[in-house]
Amino acid sequence: MRHLLRTPAGLAGTTLVGLMVILAIAGPPIWGAEAERIDPAVILQGASAAHPLGTDNLGRDILARVLVAGRLSLVLALLATLIGAIGGIVLGALPSVLPRRAARLVTGTVNALVAFPGLLLAMFTAVVAGLGARGAVLGIGVAIAPGFARLTQTLAASVSGADYVSAARMLGVPRRRIMARHVLPNIAEPLILNLTQALGGALLGLAGMSFLGLGVQPPSFDWGRLLFDGFGRIYSTPAVALGPAVAVALAGIGFNLLGDVLARAASRTAVPAGKAVPRAVSAPGALGEPDPEAVLEVRDLTVTFPGGVTPVRGLSLTVAPGEIVGLVGESGSGKSLTASAIGGLVPYPGEVSAARLRLCGTDLGELPEQERRKLLGTSLAMVFQDPMASLNPALRVGGQLAEVATVHQGASRAEARARAVDRLRHVRIPEPDRRARQHPHELSGGMRQRAVIAMGLMGTPRLIIADEPTTALDVTVQRQILRLLREVTGESGAATLFISHDIAVVGELCHRVVVMYAGRVVEELPVEKLASGAAHPYTRALVASLPDMDTDRSLPLASISGHQPSPAELGPGCAFAARCELATGRCAERPPLIPYGKAHQVACWEAS
Amino acid sequence: MIIKNLTVRFGAFTAVDDVTLEIPAGAIVGLVGESGSGKSTLARAVTGLVPYTGEITGGDPRRIQMVFQDPYASLDPRMTVGASVAEGLRVPRAARQAEVERLLSLVSLPASMAGRYPRELSGGQRQRVAVARALGARPELLVADEITSALDVSVQGSVLNLVRSLREELGLSMLFISHNLAVVRYVSDVVAVMHRGRLVEMGATEEVVGSPRNGYTRSLLEAVPRLRRA
């Protein structure tokens, strides 16, 4: 509710609608007598101090009449909207419950009605139903119904494809019941939002009908009727017509603004653009000298979101040339955000800070914006889970690769294109010349991932960050992509940071493994130790709970009870303690990451 | 239950091509294959969600239930766990609550879970609720379509253990579909391999995994990532 009032549009809409409701309730009791009082002395007057909007042909005060007419206008609009909404929702829901042939007939009728101009439909119905308020309300209701029917149908169709509807069908739940229990409650929200906007439309429509003389008939009056009565005098005494016109406009604008704001709040699309820039925090004393060999050196990387949510906490990481480091963790452990933070891709309003964030010997936090972009653009290659996220579906593959060379290396178009084909050949895409002329959708998933890697190889990457690059691929294709990554790292001497939830894949590909849990590194170990030499209880449980081709089938699998705490739930102690069998009182204090044998670090008090 | 000559066509495309598969009573048949191999389409055909030609004999086709891949999409967000589980029950209203509690305990969830909404549950818990809902219809065959692939590794183990205990305690027959050969190997008595809509190999788990006869099965086996690879 609070966000309704935060934007000017929301504030205006809510205020206008609120005023209209108050007017509808309080208007007639207060000004009712005044609006009906006939005064032959002041017939057909213009604006004056006594009658700010003038008087009508019986000398009645038009301001009072406008204020009183609010109730009838709003009630009629509400009725028309309800008729339209109920009719439309029933019509839209019918195809989901009727047998196939009848459903098709209903769908066809709705389609025809949607194509028919609304106002014409309203006037036609109003004339058939008889002049007067009833006809106008029916007419507007009928005009609104097809839109609602179409919306209901579309929304219902999307929900009908949901797994829970399939599950209910399999359980033998009748179609009518599925509609009532599963479909309608899940589409209610957008329908109600549409109702608010339709109300504004109905108000305008009814005023239009009355203005045309098809709506409310004397002695009753609504805003449209007042407008109709005053219109003839618009040149001599304009206030007479402008008063009701302003009332209609304000009410229409109010309902539409409110509907708009409600719809936007419901779709939660308020994610503004902008990227968080790494900010150097004042370096603590024991940071040490930067490692001259390392391609990537991260010290105390922290990513914070407003409200004190910190998904990545004090992460440190070093990757040497030619080395593949695996970053493993469950969803929500902060591993992907770590990659985004290094690449400068953390979405607003996330905030990145690090005591040190060095790429190729340059501190990213100290570089001006333009140079940082250039450095990242030329020396960092990123490969994501969904290759379609990195490829523009509308452009040819070759052109997209060539763009890297023309933008960052100033190559000519012909040179860039030749290099693109060469890189595609390098990642072993068959017929690279032909493939370069194709669009991404013409390539298979594995081929697309190869093309993304080739794109990273257009420059001379010093660091390759691969975030779950094989998760969406089949195992046989996964194997090829892993081999390709290994070769590319080996021959280019680049450092690779490989992020995955799959500890088996990491075990196969990487030299060194960094295990993350709830935003922190809990263990860092050489890959040879992963299978049987891990020290942290979480790493050990992860390894044990993973079935592989040698798992003993007669024994139950190890599993970890409970779930990983979300960043907001984290306390001061060890985040894993609640799920840990070894936990003691000491774990209320967070264990630091300390050396544990050669090239091995662990953050656990009980590690032995 | 025997699936005989089952074929599914979408227009000119044949998604499942003449598959014959026997699911012995009380056994778990594992179905592996890569994306596009037709394994999920076969599951949807068996459960009656897509039209097919061929026949299913040796069981009541109405008593086949399915558990879906994504536990976040397979429970109605506006229904409590109890209401979801109760949906397929064929018991008098008075006995309903007791039956819901029995089903929840079958999947090792506390009875207090019945009043909660799906959004309050973790992925593993949701998948248990989906299994309990399917069990409520007293199925002769339970089809599990990639039920662990949307789960984190640390909870995958407990769901696989549940699958095995259901077979042991209830004698439930199951068609267990997964792209992960290690997972299929762990839970299944029989393994069937699908490739481009066809069944290319089928046999006892140890045989198929230990000495595969089909070339495609061999390449699939070789591609499985192994933590302990020498």
mmCIF file of C-alpha atoms in Angstrom, chain A residues 161-173 177-178 181-183 185-189 329-332 471-479 482 501-508 527 530-531 538 542-564 579, chain B residues 33-36 44 47-49 62 64-70 73-79 83-85 87-88 90 96 122 133-134 136-137 149 151-158 160-161 164 179-189 205-206 209 216 219-229:
data_model
loop_
_atom_site.group_PDB
_atom_site.id
_atom_site.type_symbol
_atom_site.label_atom_id
_atom_site.label_comp_id
_atom_site.label_asym_id
_atom_site.label_seq_id
_atom_site.Cartn_x
_atom_site.Cartn_y
_atom_site.Cartn_z
ATOM 1 C CA GLY A 161 -0.176 -25.222 -18.583
ATOM 2 C CA ALA A 162 1.232 -25.157 -15.048
ATOM 3 C CA ASP A 163 2.419 -28.388 -13.487
ATOM 4 C CA TYR A 164 0.019 -28.104 -10.567
ATOM 5 C CA VAL A 165 -2.915 -28.080 -12.976
ATOM 6 C CA SER A 166 -1.503 -31.174 -14.709
ATOM 7 C CA ALA A 167 -1.115 -32.800 -11.304
ATOM 8 C CA ALA A 168 -4.743 -32.033 -10.437
ATOM 9 C CA ARG A 169 -5.887 -33.446 -13.774
ATOM 10 C CA MET A 170 -4.003 -36.652 -13.084
ATOM 11 C CA LEU A 171 -5.613 -36.885 -9.673
ATOM 12 C CA GLY A 172 -8.974 -36.874 -11.438
ATOM 13 C CA VAL A 173 -10.121 -33.443 -10.246
ATOM 14 C CA ARG A 177 -13.220 -27.655 -9.950
ATOM 15 C CA ILE A 178 -9.771 -27.088 -11.462
ATOM 16 C CA ARG A 181 -9.720 -23.910 -7.262
ATOM 17 C CA HIS A 182 -6.547 -23.582 -9.295
ATOM 18 C CA VAL A 183 -7.061 -21.283 -12.257
ATOM 19 C CA PRO A 185 -7.495 -17.729 -7.754
ATOM 20 C CA ASN A 186 -4.187 -17.555 -9.593
ATOM 21 C CA ILE A 187 -5.405 -15.077 -12.198
ATOM 22 C CA ALA A 188 -7.513 -12.972 -9.841
ATOM 23 C CA GLU A 189 -4.852 -10.334 -9.279
ATOM 24 C CA GLY A 329 28.260 -24.064 -3.612
ATOM 25 C CA GLU A 330 24.512 -24.545 -3.482
ATOM 26 C CA SER A 331 22.113 -22.044 -4.991
ATOM 27 C CA GLY A 332 22.114 -19.012 -2.740
ATOM 28 C CA THR A 471 24.381 -26.935 -16.486
ATOM 29 C CA ALA A 472 21.888 -26.627 -19.346
ATOM 30 C CA LEU A 473 23.764 -29.090 -21.553
ATOM 31 C CA ASP A 474 23.605 -32.854 -21.982
ATOM 32 C CA VAL A 475 26.358 -34.903 -20.380
ATOM 33 C CA THR A 476 28.014 -35.826 -23.650
ATOM 34 C CA VAL A 477 28.064 -32.176 -24.751
ATOM 35 C CA GLN A 478 29.141 -31.115 -21.272
ATOM 36 C CA ARG A 479 32.158 -33.338 -21.624
ATOM 37 C CA LEU A 482 34.821 -29.068 -20.361
ATOM 38 C CA HIS A 501 26.901 -26.443 -8.119
ATOM 39 C CA ASP A 502 28.092 -29.813 -9.403
ATOM 40 C CA ILE A 503 30.995 -30.974 -7.317
ATOM 41 C CA ALA A 504 31.665 -33.914 -9.647
ATOM 42 C CA VAL A 505 32.202 -31.613 -12.639
ATOM 43 C CA VAL A 506 34.442 -29.362 -10.583
ATOM 44 C CA GLY A 507 36.366 -32.403 -9.414
ATOM 45 C CA GLU A 508 36.979 -33.440 -12.978
ATOM 46 C CA VAL A 527 41.332 -31.131 -6.206
ATOM 47 C CA LEU A 530 38.315 -33.350 -2.649
ATOM 48 C CA ALA A 531 37.152 -36.967 -2.748
ATOM 49 C CA TYR A 538 30.025 -29.305 4.739
ATOM 50 C CA LEU A 542 28.461 -32.602 -0.170
ATOM 51 C CA VAL A 543 30.840 -35.240 -1.486
ATOM 52 C CA ALA A 544 29.054 -38.005 0.415
ATOM 53 C CA SER A 545 25.561 -36.990 -0.700
ATOM 54 C CA LEU A 546 26.490 -37.077 -4.385
ATOM 55 C CA PRO A 547 25.718 -40.429 -5.955
ATOM 56 C CA ASP A 548 28.325 -41.408 -8.539
ATOM 57 C CA MET A 549 28.955 -44.502 -10.594
ATOM 58 C CA ASP A 550 30.663 -46.283 -7.683
ATOM 59 C CA THR A 551 28.213 -45.452 -4.888
ATOM 60 C CA ASP A 552 27.169 -48.470 -2.821
ATOM 61 C CA ARG A 553 23.534 -49.020 -3.793
ATOM 62 C CA SER A 554 22.700 -50.999 -0.668
ATOM 63 C CA LEU A 555 23.315 -48.036 1.637
ATOM 64 C CA PRO A 556 21.207 -44.903 2.016
ATOM 65 C CA LEU A 557 22.805 -41.744 0.644
ATOM 66 C CA ALA A 558 24.174 -39.206 3.048
ATOM 67 C CA SER A 559 22.075 -36.076 3.199
ATOM 68 C CA ILE A 560 22.259 -32.826 5.085
ATOM 69 C CA SER A 561 19.197 -31.950 7.129
ATOM 70 C CA GLY A 562 17.782 -28.450 7.097
ATOM 71 C CA HIS A 563 18.657 -25.792 4.558
ATOM 72 C CA GLN A 564 21.245 -23.162 3.870
ATOM 73 C CA ARG A 579 23.140 -28.560 10.130
ATOM 74 C CA GLY B 33 18.413 -40.067 -22.037
ATOM 75 C CA GLU B 34 19.524 -36.621 -23.084
ATOM 76 C CA SER B 35 17.293 -33.622 -23.738
ATOM 77 C CA GLY B 36 15.102 -34.303 -26.745
ATOM 78 C CA ARG B 44 3.462 -37.414 -20.129
ATOM 79 C CA THR B 47 0.165 -40.362 -17.401
ATOM 80 C CA GLY B 48 -2.359 -39.373 -20.070
ATOM 81 C CA LEU B 49 -1.233 -35.761 -20.434
ATOM 82 C CA ARG B 62 -6.181 -44.021 -14.143
ATOM 83 C CA ILE B 64 -0.805 -43.648 -12.616
ATOM 84 C CA GLN B 65 0.504 -40.559 -10.889
ATOM 85 C CA MET B 66 3.384 -38.265 -11.653
ATOM 86 C CA VAL B 67 5.821 -36.080 -9.735
ATOM 87 C CA PHE B 68 7.238 -33.179 -11.720
ATOM 88 C CA GLN B 69 10.711 -31.739 -12.081
ATOM 89 C CA ASP B 70 10.168 -28.284 -10.654
ATOM 90 C CA ALA B 73 5.814 -24.932 -10.232
ATOM 91 C CA SER B 74 4.007 -28.118 -9.293
ATOM 92 C CA LEU B 75 2.232 -26.878 -6.183
ATOM 93 C CA ASP B 76 -0.555 -24.305 -6.361
ATOM 94 C CA PRO B 77 0.902 -21.257 -4.572
ATOM 95 C CA ARG B 78 -2.534 -20.324 -3.217
ATOM 96 C CA MET B 79 -3.298 -23.665 -1.588
ATOM 97 C CA ALA B 83 -5.305 -28.842 0.690
ATOM 98 C CA SER B 84 -2.889 -29.858 -2.080
ATOM 99 C CA VAL B 85 -2.306 -33.293 -0.582
ATOM 100 C CA GLU B 87 -6.895 -33.136 -3.604
ATOM 101 C CA GLY B 88 -6.586 -36.666 -4.872
ATOM 102 C CA ARG B 90 -11.038 -40.702 -2.217
ATOM 103 C CA ARG B 96 -9.468 -36.615 5.352
ATOM 104 C CA SER B 122 12.323 -25.481 0.850
ATOM 105 C CA ARG B 133 -0.069 -35.734 -3.107
ATOM 106 C CA ALA B 134 0.605 -38.378 -5.750
ATOM 107 C CA GLY B 136 -2.879 -39.979 -1.986
ATOM 108 C CA ALA B 137 -4.442 -41.374 -5.151
ATOM 109 C CA SER B 149 17.357 -32.033 -10.984
ATOM 110 C CA LEU B 151 17.201 -29.549 -6.114
ATOM 111 C CA ASP B 152 20.488 -28.716 -4.473
ATOM 112 C CA VAL B 153 22.969 -31.541 -4.047
ATOM 113 C CA SER B 154 22.666 -31.482 -0.275
ATOM 114 C CA VAL B 155 18.923 -32.274 -0.385
ATOM 115 C CA GLN B 156 18.969 -34.507 -3.466
ATOM 116 C CA GLY B 157 20.242 -37.388 -1.326
ATOM 117 C CA SER B 158 17.266 -37.292 1.026
ATOM 118 C CA LEU B 160 16.532 -40.292 -3.460
ATOM 119 C CA ASN B 161 16.469 -42.094 -0.118
ATOM 120 C CA ARG B 164 13.961 -46.075 -2.326
ATOM 121 C CA HIS B 179 19.352 -37.324 -17.369
ATOM 122 C CA ASN B 180 21.753 -38.169 -14.554
ATOM 123 C CA LEU B 181 23.012 -41.709 -14.953
ATOM 124 C CA ALA B 182 24.573 -41.840 -11.484
ATOM 125 C CA VAL B 183 21.224 -40.966 -9.918
ATOM 126 C CA VAL B 184 19.354 -43.507 -12.055
ATOM 127 C CA ARG B 185 21.901 -46.170 -11.257
ATOM 128 C CA TYR B 186 21.503 -45.516 -7.550
ATOM 129 C CA VAL B 187 17.694 -45.908 -7.356
ATOM 130 C CA SER B 188 16.757 -48.273 -10.191
ATOM 131 C CA ASP B 189 16.421 -52.044 -10.512
ATOM 132 C CA THR B 205 21.010 -51.922 -13.659
ATOM 133 C CA GLU B 206 24.316 -53.656 -12.958
ATOM 134 C CA VAL B 209 26.032 -49.897 -16.244
ATOM 135 C CA TYR B 216 25.180 -44.765 -27.305
ATOM 136 C CA SER B 219 29.225 -42.871 -24.714
ATOM 137 C CA LEU B 220 26.692 -41.746 -22.106
ATOM 138 C CA LEU B 221 28.509 -43.740 -19.419
ATOM 139 C CA GLU B 222 31.877 -42.332 -20.394
ATOM 140 C CA ALA B 223 30.572 -38.776 -20.187
ATOM 141 C CA VAL B 224 29.406 -39.031 -16.564
ATOM 142 C CA PRO B 225 31.642 -36.717 -14.526
ATOM 143 C CA ARG B 226 33.429 -38.617 -11.800
ATOM 144 C CA LEU B 227 34.886 -37.141 -8.678
ATOM 145 C CA ARG B 228 37.155 -40.092 -8.073
ATOM 146 C CA ARG B 229 38.381 -40.516 -11.647
#
